[in-house]
């Protein structure tokens, strides 16, 4: 029972990079009687060092969370505990897979890792788990205001963050600056090393990773401290969704956020919503069953790519999932038709039932490469 209606889009693009290492996921679980949804699930995974960790998280993180009894509790803290445990279980599960992943050019085990920013909508609330620098943003309508405003629901895990810096140092890690960017240091066995890593092994100190938390990045395990320097432990939180004001959730990799700030992103979504309403009502007025759907996720990806290219910079992989939030009850299309009907109704006119809603023509492509997904849960 998710407690509200959802309209969901997604889009991703490889940009100018040689490989696509981003992934996103949208999933729903129906109730046993198939009359409602137990939850809706969304996730953004921005991989690095290969896409293996991102794909593994996409395929396994959901199951690792929902198979725990805590997830199904009505106690929010228990649900958050299940999310945290699911992150750690997924991360440790990569130990069994890393031997199958491509090795580095120097023959060392894979350095693949991924951000993970996920959300569950359940019981009218958004439950969040987050590692890395992908972001989740809530777009809301202010009282009496015309424009929606943005509220960040996650905070980037960067090595320069004082809290992360202290944690990294406390587990024996180092941070070095490379080309103006603080990075977590990889104590990499010297080239030519053979056999197991021991205390006597000689290491090169490589300024390596610009995020402080992730799933994967198994190279960061400090055997002396028994801890991962790049932590897999997520920030978890819960937000009550108020459909009287909350309008959308935007989740994206840093391919978007490095070019578009959160307020701009929410404004783009608001404009797409206005365009969709206008197109829908025009089609209804013309008696047409077809109309153009504007995908806010694609609009955001396209804008980010435009800005990357404008700065003559090789565009990063960019992935966006946008969730429109509607009150429980009639679908948004039914509400719009009713509003139009009441607006046009004259006192002496006979009341007529509004027409059946026209059908959109959404694109439905798998979210593994360039493409989009459009789906509804109403």
mmCIF file of C-alpha atoms in Angstrom, residues 48-279:
data_model
loop_
_atom_site.group_PDB
_atom_site.id
_atom_site.type_symbol
_atom_site.label_atom_id
_atom_site.label_comp_id
_atom_site.label_asym_id
_atom_site.label_seq_id
_atom_site.Cartn_x
_atom_site.Cartn_y
_atom_site.Cartn_z
ATOM 1 C CA UNK A 48 33.267 3.409 -11.918
ATOM 2 C CA UNK A 49 36.143 1.094 -12.754
ATOM 3 C CA UNK A 50 33.757 -0.904 -14.952
ATOM 4 C CA UNK A 51 29.989 -1.341 -14.766
ATOM 5 C CA UNK A 52 30.089 -4.693 -12.970
ATOM 6 C CA UNK A 53 29.373 -3.293 -9.496
ATOM 7 C CA UNK A 54 26.540 -1.078 -10.770
ATOM 8 C CA UNK A 55 24.866 -4.004 -12.521
ATOM 9 C CA UNK A 56 25.329 -6.249 -9.492
ATOM 10 C CA UNK A 57 23.720 -3.644 -7.219
ATOM 11 C CA UNK A 58 20.888 -3.106 -9.672
ATOM 12 C CA UNK A 59 20.175 -6.834 -9.786
ATOM 13 C CA UNK A 60 20.644 -7.746 -6.105
ATOM 14 C CA UNK A 61 20.089 -4.779 -3.783
ATOM 15 C CA UNK A 62 16.287 -4.860 -3.893
ATOM 16 C CA UNK A 63 16.077 -8.545 -2.990
ATOM 17 C CA UNK A 64 18.681 -8.131 -0.247
ATOM 18 C CA UNK A 65 16.423 -5.542 1.390
ATOM 19 C CA UNK A 66 12.900 -6.914 0.950
ATOM 20 C CA UNK A 67 13.740 -10.474 2.010
ATOM 21 C CA UNK A 68 14.285 -9.203 5.562
ATOM 22 C CA UNK A 69 11.342 -9.247 7.942
ATOM 23 C CA UNK A 70 12.272 -5.771 9.193
ATOM 24 C CA UNK A 71 11.401 -4.299 5.801
ATOM 25 C CA UNK A 72 7.749 -5.293 6.202
ATOM 26 C CA UNK A 73 7.444 -3.729 9.648
ATOM 27 C CA UNK A 74 5.216 -0.725 10.308
ATOM 28 C CA UNK A 75 8.074 0.697 12.379
ATOM 29 C CA UNK A 76 10.073 3.146 10.238
ATOM 30 C CA UNK A 77 13.309 2.456 12.110
ATOM 31 C CA UNK A 78 13.007 -1.243 11.344
ATOM 32 C CA UNK A 79 12.537 -0.496 7.641
ATOM 33 C CA UNK A 80 15.634 1.719 7.634
ATOM 34 C CA UNK A 81 17.563 -1.023 9.410
ATOM 35 C CA UNK A 82 16.571 -3.443 6.648
ATOM 36 C CA UNK A 83 17.787 -1.006 3.996
ATOM 37 C CA UNK A 84 21.132 -0.561 5.738
ATOM 38 C CA UNK A 85 21.539 -4.317 6.144
ATOM 39 C CA UNK A 86 20.661 -4.831 2.474
ATOM 40 C CA UNK A 87 23.397 -2.439 1.376
ATOM 41 C CA UNK A 88 26.014 -4.263 3.433
ATOM 42 C CA UNK A 89 24.812 -7.688 2.266
ATOM 43 C CA UNK A 90 24.979 -6.601 -1.369
ATOM 44 C CA UNK A 91 28.439 -5.136 -0.893
ATOM 45 C CA UNK A 92 29.820 -8.281 0.748
ATOM 46 C CA UNK A 93 28.193 -10.395 -1.954
ATOM 47 C CA UNK A 94 30.552 -8.790 -4.451
ATOM 48 C CA UNK A 95 33.481 -10.620 -2.816
ATOM 49 C CA UNK A 96 32.123 -13.818 -4.370
ATOM 50 C CA UNK A 97 31.821 -12.207 -7.799
ATOM 51 C CA UNK A 98 34.925 -10.054 -8.118
ATOM 52 C CA UNK A 99 37.008 -12.986 -9.348
ATOM 53 C CA UNK A 100 34.730 -13.180 -12.399
ATOM 54 C CA UNK A 101 35.034 -9.481 -13.184
ATOM 55 C CA UNK A 102 37.683 -8.158 -15.604
ATOM 56 C CA UNK A 103 41.043 -7.503 -13.964
ATOM 57 C CA UNK A 104 42.868 -4.189 -14.135
ATOM 58 C CA UNK A 105 45.440 -3.572 -16.857
ATOM 59 C CA UNK A 106 48.169 -4.522 -14.376
ATOM 60 C CA UNK A 107 46.434 -7.831 -13.615
ATOM 61 C CA UNK A 108 45.024 -6.892 -10.204
ATOM 62 C CA UNK A 109 41.447 -7.715 -9.139
ATOM 63 C CA UNK A 110 38.694 -5.447 -10.445
ATOM 64 C CA UNK A 111 38.385 -1.985 -8.898
ATOM 65 C CA UNK A 112 34.724 -1.694 -9.903
ATOM 66 C CA UNK A 113 32.440 0.202 -7.546
ATOM 67 C CA UNK A 114 29.203 2.159 -7.704
ATOM 68 C CA UNK A 115 27.175 4.845 -6.050
ATOM 69 C CA UNK A 116 23.720 3.719 -4.948
ATOM 70 C CA UNK A 117 20.823 6.077 -4.279
ATOM 71 C CA UNK A 118 17.583 4.184 -3.794
ATOM 72 C CA UNK A 119 14.084 4.948 -2.597
ATOM 73 C CA UNK A 120 11.050 2.922 -1.569
ATOM 74 C CA UNK A 121 7.598 4.498 -1.538
ATOM 75 C CA UNK A 122 5.449 2.687 0.987
ATOM 76 C CA UNK A 123 2.644 3.769 3.321
ATOM 77 C CA UNK A 124 2.785 7.320 1.968
ATOM 78 C CA UNK A 125 6.470 7.659 2.862
ATOM 79 C CA UNK A 126 9.769 7.679 0.989
ATOM 80 C CA UNK A 127 12.452 5.460 2.549
ATOM 81 C CA UNK A 128 15.965 6.319 1.334
ATOM 82 C CA UNK A 129 19.323 4.548 1.256
ATOM 83 C CA UNK A 130 22.346 6.345 -0.185
ATOM 84 C CA UNK A 131 26.091 6.030 -0.766
ATOM 85 C CA UNK A 132 28.162 8.177 -3.117
ATOM 86 C CA UNK A 133 27.385 11.354 -5.042
ATOM 87 C CA UNK A 134 24.244 10.541 -6.961
ATOM 88 C CA UNK A 135 21.369 12.536 -5.496
ATOM 89 C CA UNK A 136 17.683 12.376 -4.604
ATOM 90 C CA UNK A 137 15.704 15.636 -4.657
ATOM 91 C CA UNK A 138 12.121 16.429 -3.658
ATOM 92 C CA UNK A 139 10.201 19.052 -5.635
ATOM 93 C CA UNK A 140 7.366 20.783 -3.781
ATOM 94 C CA UNK A 141 4.871 23.581 -4.323
ATOM 95 C CA UNK A 142 5.055 26.462 -1.874
ATOM 96 C CA UNK A 143 1.857 27.846 -0.379
ATOM 97 C CA UNK A 144 0.640 30.537 -2.756
ATOM 98 C CA UNK A 145 3.783 30.241 -4.874
ATOM 99 C CA UNK A 146 3.793 29.679 -8.621
ATOM 100 C CA UNK A 147 7.078 27.791 -8.928
ATOM 101 C CA UNK A 148 8.072 24.536 -7.300
ATOM 102 C CA UNK A 149 11.079 24.514 -5.005
ATOM 103 C CA UNK A 150 13.758 21.850 -4.493
ATOM 104 C CA UNK A 151 14.794 20.114 -1.291
ATOM 105 C CA UNK A 152 17.852 17.789 -1.246
ATOM 106 C CA UNK A 153 17.117 14.455 0.412
ATOM 107 C CA UNK A 154 20.694 13.125 0.218
ATOM 108 C CA UNK A 155 24.157 14.556 0.790
ATOM 109 C CA UNK A 156 27.185 13.718 -1.329
ATOM 110 C CA UNK A 157 29.803 11.488 0.244
ATOM 111 C CA UNK A 158 33.018 13.237 -0.829
ATOM 112 C CA UNK A 159 36.522 12.797 0.649
ATOM 113 C CA UNK A 160 36.785 16.519 1.427
ATOM 114 C CA UNK A 161 33.691 16.410 3.640
ATOM 115 C CA UNK A 162 34.922 16.794 7.261
ATOM 116 C CA UNK A 163 32.829 13.890 8.504
ATOM 117 C CA UNK A 164 34.075 11.594 5.750
ATOM 118 C CA UNK A 165 37.655 12.780 6.109
ATOM 119 C CA UNK A 166 37.624 11.943 9.814
ATOM 120 C CA UNK A 167 36.128 8.505 9.154
ATOM 121 C CA UNK A 168 38.663 7.713 6.418
ATOM 122 C CA UNK A 169 41.596 8.663 8.629
ATOM 123 C CA UNK A 170 40.149 6.684 11.554
ATOM 124 C CA UNK A 171 40.314 3.433 9.558
ATOM 125 C CA UNK A 172 43.849 4.033 8.291
ATOM 126 C CA UNK A 173 42.973 5.653 4.979
ATOM 127 C CA UNK A 174 44.573 8.605 3.244
ATOM 128 C CA UNK A 175 43.289 11.420 1.046
ATOM 129 C CA UNK A 176 45.388 13.082 -1.648
ATOM 130 C CA UNK A 177 44.587 15.866 -4.070
ATOM 131 C CA UNK A 178 44.965 15.219 -7.783
ATOM 132 C CA UNK A 179 44.235 17.926 -10.363
ATOM 133 C CA UNK A 180 42.308 19.917 -7.780
ATOM 134 C CA UNK A 181 40.120 16.997 -6.662
ATOM 135 C CA UNK A 182 40.442 15.213 -3.308
ATOM 136 C CA UNK A 183 40.605 11.451 -3.756
ATOM 137 C CA UNK A 184 40.734 8.416 -1.502
ATOM 138 C CA UNK A 185 44.163 6.785 -1.799
ATOM 139 C CA UNK A 186 44.517 3.245 -3.115
ATOM 140 C CA UNK A 187 47.422 1.407 -1.488
ATOM 141 C CA UNK A 188 48.120 -0.547 -4.643
ATOM 142 C CA UNK A 189 50.644 -3.398 -4.557
ATOM 143 C CA UNK A 190 53.713 -2.381 -6.522
ATOM 144 C CA UNK A 191 53.814 -3.442 -10.146
ATOM 145 C CA UNK A 192 55.255 -6.929 -10.382
ATOM 146 C CA UNK A 193 53.905 -8.083 -7.014
ATOM 147 C CA UNK A 194 52.846 -11.718 -6.968
ATOM 148 C CA UNK A 195 51.021 -13.727 -4.332
ATOM 149 C CA UNK A 196 48.898 -12.648 -1.368
ATOM 150 C CA UNK A 197 49.086 -9.165 0.109
ATOM 151 C CA UNK A 198 51.038 -9.136 3.381
ATOM 152 C CA UNK A 199 52.233 -6.503 5.815
ATOM 153 C CA UNK A 200 55.641 -6.708 4.181
ATOM 154 C CA UNK A 201 54.169 -5.997 0.729
ATOM 155 C CA UNK A 202 55.327 -2.732 -0.846
ATOM 156 C CA UNK A 203 52.579 -0.388 -2.000
ATOM 157 C CA UNK A 204 52.212 2.572 -4.322
ATOM 158 C CA UNK A 205 49.954 5.316 -2.974
ATOM 159 C CA UNK A 206 47.549 6.226 -5.782
ATOM 160 C CA UNK A 207 45.041 9.115 -5.415
ATOM 161 C CA UNK A 208 42.176 7.103 -6.820
ATOM 162 C CA UNK A 209 38.511 7.689 -5.976
ATOM 163 C CA UNK A 210 36.561 10.952 -5.662
ATOM 164 C CA UNK A 211 33.741 9.484 -3.551
ATOM 165 C CA UNK A 212 34.053 8.387 0.065
ATOM 166 C CA UNK A 213 31.296 5.754 0.155
ATOM 167 C CA UNK A 214 30.169 3.202 -2.400
ATOM 168 C CA UNK A 215 29.253 -0.412 -3.009
ATOM 169 C CA UNK A 216 32.162 -2.428 -4.349
ATOM 170 C CA UNK A 217 35.614 -0.828 -4.427
ATOM 171 C CA UNK A 218 36.921 -3.900 -2.667
ATOM 172 C CA UNK A 219 40.476 -2.636 -3.192
ATOM 173 C CA UNK A 220 39.818 -0.239 -0.283
ATOM 174 C CA UNK A 221 39.656 -2.939 2.400
ATOM 175 C CA UNK A 222 42.245 -2.271 5.097
ATOM 176 C CA UNK A 223 43.256 -5.694 6.402
ATOM 177 C CA UNK A 224 44.992 -4.163 9.423
ATOM 178 C CA UNK A 225 41.931 -2.203 10.571
ATOM 179 C CA UNK A 226 39.431 -4.755 9.274
ATOM 180 C CA UNK A 227 37.436 -1.921 7.653
ATOM 181 C CA UNK A 228 36.647 -0.584 4.206
ATOM 182 C CA UNK A 229 38.194 2.827 3.668
ATOM 183 C CA UNK A 230 35.516 3.530 1.054
ATOM 184 C CA UNK A 231 32.531 2.699 3.235
ATOM 185 C CA UNK A 232 29.499 0.718 2.012
ATOM 186 C CA UNK A 233 27.375 1.882 4.957
ATOM 187 C CA UNK A 234 24.515 4.035 3.670
ATOM 188 C CA UNK A 235 22.856 7.114 5.019
ATOM 189 C CA UNK A 236 19.224 6.142 5.592
ATOM 190 C CA UNK A 237 16.215 8.387 6.147
ATOM 191 C CA UNK A 238 12.452 8.535 5.793
ATOM 192 C CA UNK A 239 10.327 11.399 4.465
ATOM 193 C CA UNK A 240 6.555 11.705 4.802
ATOM 194 C CA UNK A 241 5.088 12.573 1.390
ATOM 195 C CA UNK A 242 2.459 15.316 1.489
ATOM 196 C CA UNK A 243 0.591 15.249 -1.840
ATOM 197 C CA UNK A 244 -0.971 18.633 -1.054
ATOM 198 C CA UNK A 245 2.420 20.191 -1.789
ATOM 199 C CA UNK A 246 4.984 17.542 -2.825
ATOM 200 C CA UNK A 247 4.993 17.184 -6.601
ATOM 201 C CA UNK A 248 7.983 15.141 -7.728
ATOM 202 C CA UNK A 249 11.099 13.184 -6.827
ATOM 203 C CA UNK A 250 14.179 13.474 -9.039
ATOM 204 C CA UNK A 251 16.956 10.875 -8.748
ATOM 205 C CA UNK A 252 20.063 11.209 -10.898
ATOM 206 C CA UNK A 253 23.736 10.428 -11.300
ATOM 207 C CA UNK A 254 26.295 13.233 -11.151
ATOM 208 C CA UNK A 255 26.234 13.475 -14.938
ATOM 209 C CA UNK A 256 23.151 15.614 -14.335
ATOM 210 C CA UNK A 257 24.113 17.322 -11.078
ATOM 211 C CA UNK A 258 27.509 18.497 -12.349
ATOM 212 C CA UNK A 259 25.642 20.559 -14.969
ATOM 213 C CA UNK A 260 22.157 21.263 -13.573
ATOM 214 C CA UNK A 261 21.508 22.379 -10.000
ATOM 215 C CA UNK A 262 18.614 20.945 -8.020
ATOM 216 C CA UNK A 263 16.396 24.031 -8.359
ATOM 217 C CA UNK A 264 16.808 24.049 -12.129
ATOM 218 C CA UNK A 265 16.044 20.338 -12.286
ATOM 219 C CA UNK A 266 12.758 20.775 -10.438
ATOM 220 C CA UNK A 267 11.808 23.691 -12.699
ATOM 221 C CA UNK A 268 12.368 21.500 -15.769
ATOM 222 C CA UNK A 269 10.088 18.858 -14.283
ATOM 223 C CA UNK A 270 7.441 21.482 -13.543
ATOM 224 C CA UNK A 271 7.618 22.725 -17.135
ATOM 225 C CA UNK A 272 7.241 19.175 -18.451
ATOM 226 C CA UNK A 273 4.175 18.743 -16.220
ATOM 227 C CA UNK A 274 2.614 21.916 -17.614
ATOM 228 C CA UNK A 275 3.378 20.836 -21.183
ATOM 229 C CA UNK A 276 1.850 17.406 -20.575
ATOM 230 C CA UNK A 277 -1.310 18.893 -19.067
ATOM 231 C CA UNK A 278 -1.670 21.277 -22.013
ATOM 232 C CA UNK A 279 -1.152 18.488 -24.571
#
